[in-house]
């Protein structure tokens, strides 16, 4: 993996562990010679992970829509900052430039990005691994809820299991690096199991 797309909050969260997790992820990416691809902002965990990558001498690539340049304070110190026309272009470019995806703690923007990427994996639109960096157990309830969706017949276990979960950047990056690239065909597998 040469580049990892990180989705994360535009807020830092209340617990110090979240900011520390973002700093640790930035360092771990640089240690593995992987570039960061992210939303290009200076605020919240976004800014912290990017600053950590830069402080450790790594490559940080930001992709930000024009309209968010002011609100999310586009980070001017990045290796590359791409200002694009809208959210769709942003997400497309982030996805194209990355070999894997990680969601750190965040709010609905982060969830939306995570679930779009996860859905596209399930539909076979891409075959890149997707993981949750479960800092301080932030995503425990989401993991439980996905299991609930499996139990209630709305999600197949094989698809739920495509989402990697790690408590630390190193544990998660190890999982993503070892993950086989699988092209999923949700509907084909659904029919086979029916
Ligand atoms: P949040 O997790 O709510 O703090 O948002 C984190 C990032 O998600 C922000 O940088 C948003 O620009 C981004 N984002 C991506 N897609 C969306 C969307 N559809 N709605 C809101 N925010 C989004």
mmCIF file of N, CA, C and O and ligand atoms in Angstrom, residues 7-12 38-41 43-46 63-65 68 72 87-88 90-91 94 104-114 116 139, ligand 1:
data_model
loop_
_atom_site.group_PDB
_atom_site.id
_atom_site.type_symbol
_atom_site.label_atom_id
_atom_site.label_comp_id
_atom_site.label_asym_id
_atom_site.label_seq_id
_atom_site.Cartn_x
_atom_site.Cartn_y
_atom_site.Cartn_z
ATOM 1 N N UNK A 7 -10.518 9.101 6.704
ATOM 2 C CA UNK A 7 -11.699 9.909 6.976
ATOM 3 C C UNK A 7 -11.706 10.171 8.473
ATOM 4 O O UNK A 7 -11.554 9.226 9.264
ATOM 5 N N UNK A 8 -11.917 11.421 8.873
ATOM 6 C CA UNK A 8 -11.968 11.684 10.303
ATOM 7 C C UNK A 8 -12.672 12.987 10.603
ATOM 8 O O UNK A 8 -12.962 13.769 9.702
ATOM 9 N N UNK A 9 -12.969 13.178 11.888
ATOM 10 C CA UNK A 9 -13.786 14.296 12.302
ATOM 11 C C UNK A 9 -13.170 15.651 12.003
ATOM 12 O O UNK A 9 -11.951 15.829 12.044
ATOM 13 N N UNK A 10 -14.057 16.599 11.736
ATOM 14 C CA UNK A 10 -13.618 17.993 11.623
ATOM 15 C C UNK A 10 -13.588 18.613 13.024
ATOM 16 O O UNK A 10 -13.314 19.795 13.188
ATOM 17 N N UNK A 11 -13.899 17.796 14.047
ATOM 18 C CA UNK A 11 -13.745 18.187 15.451
ATOM 19 C C UNK A 11 -12.696 17.264 16.068
ATOM 20 O O UNK A 11 -12.506 16.151 15.583
ATOM 21 N N UNK A 12 -12.055 17.718 17.168
ATOM 22 C CA UNK A 12 -11.039 16.848 17.783
ATOM 23 C C UNK A 12 -11.615 15.836 18.762
ATOM 24 O O UNK A 12 -10.916 14.929 19.179
ATOM 25 N N UNK A 38 -6.436 12.788 2.434
ATOM 26 C CA UNK A 38 -7.538 13.147 3.345
ATOM 27 C C UNK A 38 -8.247 14.389 2.830
ATOM 28 O O UNK A 38 -7.926 14.903 1.761
ATOM 29 N N UNK A 39 -9.199 14.869 3.629
ATOM 30 C CA UNK A 39 -10.075 15.952 3.187
ATOM 31 C C UNK A 39 -9.466 17.340 3.082
ATOM 32 O O UNK A 39 -10.148 18.276 2.655
ATOM 33 N N UNK A 40 -8.213 17.501 3.459
ATOM 34 C CA UNK A 40 -7.501 18.751 3.185
ATOM 35 C C UNK A 40 -7.685 19.863 4.202
ATOM 36 O O UNK A 40 -7.119 20.943 4.026
ATOM 37 N N UNK A 41 -8.456 19.600 5.289
ATOM 38 C CA UNK A 41 -8.704 20.669 6.260
ATOM 39 C C UNK A 41 -7.639 20.746 7.337
ATOM 40 O O UNK A 41 -6.824 19.837 7.516
ATOM 41 N N UNK A 43 -8.747 21.684 10.485
ATOM 42 C CA UNK A 43 -9.505 21.606 11.742
ATOM 43 C C UNK A 43 -9.627 20.160 12.241
ATOM 44 O O UNK A 43 -9.541 19.206 11.457
ATOM 45 N N UNK A 44 -9.861 20.012 13.544
ATOM 46 C CA UNK A 44 -10.191 18.728 14.142
ATOM 47 C C UNK A 44 -9.135 17.655 13.939
ATOM 48 O O UNK A 44 -7.939 17.937 13.780
ATOM 49 N N UNK A 45 -9.601 16.400 13.947
ATOM 50 C CA UNK A 45 -8.665 15.279 13.779
ATOM 51 C C UNK A 45 -8.023 15.312 12.397
ATOM 52 O O UNK A 45 -6.904 14.835 12.207
ATOM 53 N N UNK A 46 -8.746 15.919 11.425
ATOM 54 C CA UNK A 46 -8.178 16.039 10.068
ATOM 55 C C UNK A 46 -6.833 16.761 10.105
ATOM 56 O O UNK A 46 -5.834 16.297 9.553
ATOM 57 N N UNK A 63 -7.648 16.979 -0.378
ATOM 58 C CA UNK A 63 -8.595 17.233 -1.462
ATOM 59 C C UNK A 63 -9.805 17.922 -0.839
ATOM 60 O O UNK A 63 -10.503 17.326 -0.010
ATOM 61 N N UNK A 64 -10.046 19.173 -1.206
ATOM 62 C CA UNK A 64 -11.089 19.944 -0.522
ATOM 63 C C UNK A 64 -11.981 20.671 -1.536
ATOM 64 O O UNK A 64 -11.475 21.216 -2.517
ATOM 65 N N UNK A 65 -13.283 20.631 -1.307
ATOM 66 C CA UNK A 65 -14.145 21.393 -2.214
ATOM 67 C C UNK A 65 -13.971 22.892 -1.979
ATOM 68 O O UNK A 65 -13.737 23.320 -0.839
ATOM 69 N N UNK A 68 -15.629 24.593 0.892
ATOM 70 C CA UNK A 68 -15.199 24.257 2.260
ATOM 71 C C UNK A 68 -13.824 24.821 2.597
ATOM 72 O O UNK A 68 -13.364 24.703 3.733
ATOM 73 N N UNK A 72 -13.516 24.751 6.538
ATOM 74 C CA UNK A 72 -12.658 23.718 7.128
ATOM 75 C C UNK A 72 -11.207 24.168 7.126
ATOM 76 O O UNK A 72 -10.312 23.388 7.424
ATOM 77 N N UNK A 87 -18.241 18.019 -3.457
ATOM 78 C CA UNK A 87 -17.989 16.862 -2.594
ATOM 79 C C UNK A 87 -17.783 15.575 -3.400
ATOM 80 O O UNK A 87 -16.985 14.716 -3.040
ATOM 81 N N UNK A 88 -18.517 15.447 -4.494
ATOM 82 C CA UNK A 88 -18.384 14.228 -5.306
ATOM 83 C C UNK A 88 -16.986 14.127 -5.907
ATOM 84 O O UNK A 88 -16.363 13.066 -5.892
ATOM 85 N N UNK A 90 -14.368 15.511 -4.677
ATOM 86 C CA UNK A 90 -13.446 15.276 -3.566
ATOM 87 C C UNK A 90 -13.358 13.784 -3.268
ATOM 88 O O UNK A 90 -12.281 13.205 -3.191
ATOM 89 N N UNK A 91 -14.525 13.182 -3.078
ATOM 90 C CA UNK A 91 -14.525 11.775 -2.663
ATOM 91 C C UNK A 91 -13.965 10.872 -3.751
ATOM 92 O O UNK A 91 -13.267 9.899 -3.462
ATOM 93 N N UNK A 94 -10.142 11.323 -3.692
ATOM 94 C CA UNK A 94 -9.577 10.658 -2.510
ATOM 95 C C UNK A 94 -9.554 9.143 -2.729
ATOM 96 O O UNK A 94 -8.566 8.465 -2.429
ATOM 97 N N UNK A 104 -11.337 7.193 11.152
ATOM 98 C CA UNK A 104 -11.065 7.496 12.564
ATOM 99 C C UNK A 104 -12.368 7.981 13.190
ATOM 100 O O UNK A 104 -13.339 8.185 12.484
ATOM 101 N N UNK A 105 -12.406 8.211 14.489
ATOM 102 C CA UNK A 105 -13.605 8.801 15.080
ATOM 103 C C UNK A 105 -13.995 10.107 14.380
ATOM 104 O O UNK A 105 -13.133 10.867 13.924
ATOM 105 N N UNK A 106 -15.286 10.337 14.282
ATOM 106 C CA UNK A 106 -15.787 11.547 13.635
ATOM 107 C C UNK A 106 -17.294 11.618 13.764
ATOM 108 O O UNK A 106 -17.909 10.836 14.509
ATOM 109 N N UNK A 107 -17.890 12.523 13.019
ATOM 110 C CA UNK A 107 -19.332 12.719 13.043
ATOM 111 C C UNK A 107 -19.979 12.226 11.763
ATOM 112 O O UNK A 107 -19.436 11.347 11.074
ATOM 113 N N UNK A 108 -21.105 12.814 11.399
ATOM 114 C CA UNK A 108 -21.861 12.286 10.260
ATOM 115 C C UNK A 108 -21.090 12.383 8.948
ATOM 116 O O UNK A 108 -21.268 11.538 8.057
ATOM 117 N N UNK A 109 -20.250 13.423 8.788
ATOM 118 C CA UNK A 109 -19.447 13.531 7.563
ATOM 119 C C UNK A 109 -18.527 12.321 7.420
ATOM 120 O O UNK A 109 -18.402 11.724 6.342
ATOM 121 N N UNK A 110 -17.903 11.948 8.528
ATOM 122 C CA UNK A 110 -17.013 10.780 8.536
ATOM 123 C C UNK A 110 -17.812 9.501 8.269
ATOM 124 O O UNK A 110 -17.390 8.647 7.480
ATOM 125 N N UNK A 111 -18.967 9.393 8.912
ATOM 126 C CA UNK A 111 -19.781 8.177 8.731
ATOM 127 C C UNK A 111 -20.213 8.055 7.262
ATOM 128 O O UNK A 111 -20.210 6.962 6.692
ATOM 129 N N UNK A 112 -20.600 9.194 6.686
ATOM 130 C CA UNK A 112 -21.070 9.171 5.302
ATOM 131 C C UNK A 112 -19.949 8.693 4.374
ATOM 132 O O UNK A 112 -20.160 7.865 3.497
ATOM 133 N N UNK A 113 -18.759 9.203 4.603
ATOM 134 C CA UNK A 113 -17.625 8.811 3.760
ATOM 135 C C UNK A 113 -17.300 7.338 3.956
ATOM 136 O O UNK A 113 -17.070 6.591 2.997
ATOM 137 N N UNK A 114 -17.280 6.901 5.220
ATOM 138 C CA UNK A 114 -17.008 5.488 5.514
ATOM 139 C C UNK A 114 -18.038 4.586 4.834
ATOM 140 O O UNK A 114 -17.679 3.611 4.168
ATOM 141 N N UNK A 116 -20.072 5.163 2.359
ATOM 142 C CA UNK A 116 -20.033 5.158 0.892
ATOM 143 C C UNK A 116 -18.939 4.194 0.416
ATOM 144 O O UNK A 116 -19.167 3.354 -0.464
ATOM 145 N N UNK A 139 -15.923 3.166 18.107
ATOM 146 C CA UNK A 139 -16.811 2.517 17.132
ATOM 147 C C UNK A 139 -17.455 1.224 17.643
ATOM 148 O O UNK A 139 -18.097 0.520 16.868
HETATM 149 P P1 LIG B 1 -17.556 15.247 10.495
HETATM 150 O O1 LIG B 1 -17.197 13.831 10.727
HETATM 151 O O2 LIG B 1 -19.043 15.493 10.481
HETATM 152 O O3 LIG B 1 -16.819 16.202 11.370
HETATM 153 O O4 LIG B 1 -17.118 15.555 8.999
HETATM 154 C C1 LIG B 1 -15.854 15.148 8.567
HETATM 155 C C2 LIG B 1 -15.664 15.456 7.135
HETATM 156 O O5 LIG B 1 -16.592 14.756 6.324
HETATM 157 C C3 LIG B 1 -15.837 16.912 6.790
HETATM 158 O O6 LIG B 1 -14.588 17.295 6.311
HETATM 159 C C4 LIG B 1 -16.810 16.938 5.648
HETATM 160 O O7 LIG B 1 -16.361 17.781 4.654
HETATM 161 C C5 LIG B 1 -16.782 15.514 5.149
HETATM 162 N N1 LIG B 1 -17.952 15.050 4.396
HETATM 163 C C6 LIG B 1 -17.898 14.227 3.345
HETATM 164 N N2 LIG B 1 -19.076 13.962 2.821
HETATM 165 C C7 LIG B 1 -19.974 14.673 3.550
HETATM 166 C C8 LIG B 1 -21.378 14.836 3.486
HETATM 167 N N3 LIG B 1 -22.117 14.241 2.550
HETATM 168 N N4 LIG B 1 -21.959 15.610 4.418
HETATM 169 C C9 LIG B 1 -21.210 16.228 5.359
HETATM 170 N N5 LIG B 1 -19.887 16.131 5.450
HETATM 171 C C10 LIG B 1 -19.252 15.364 4.558
#
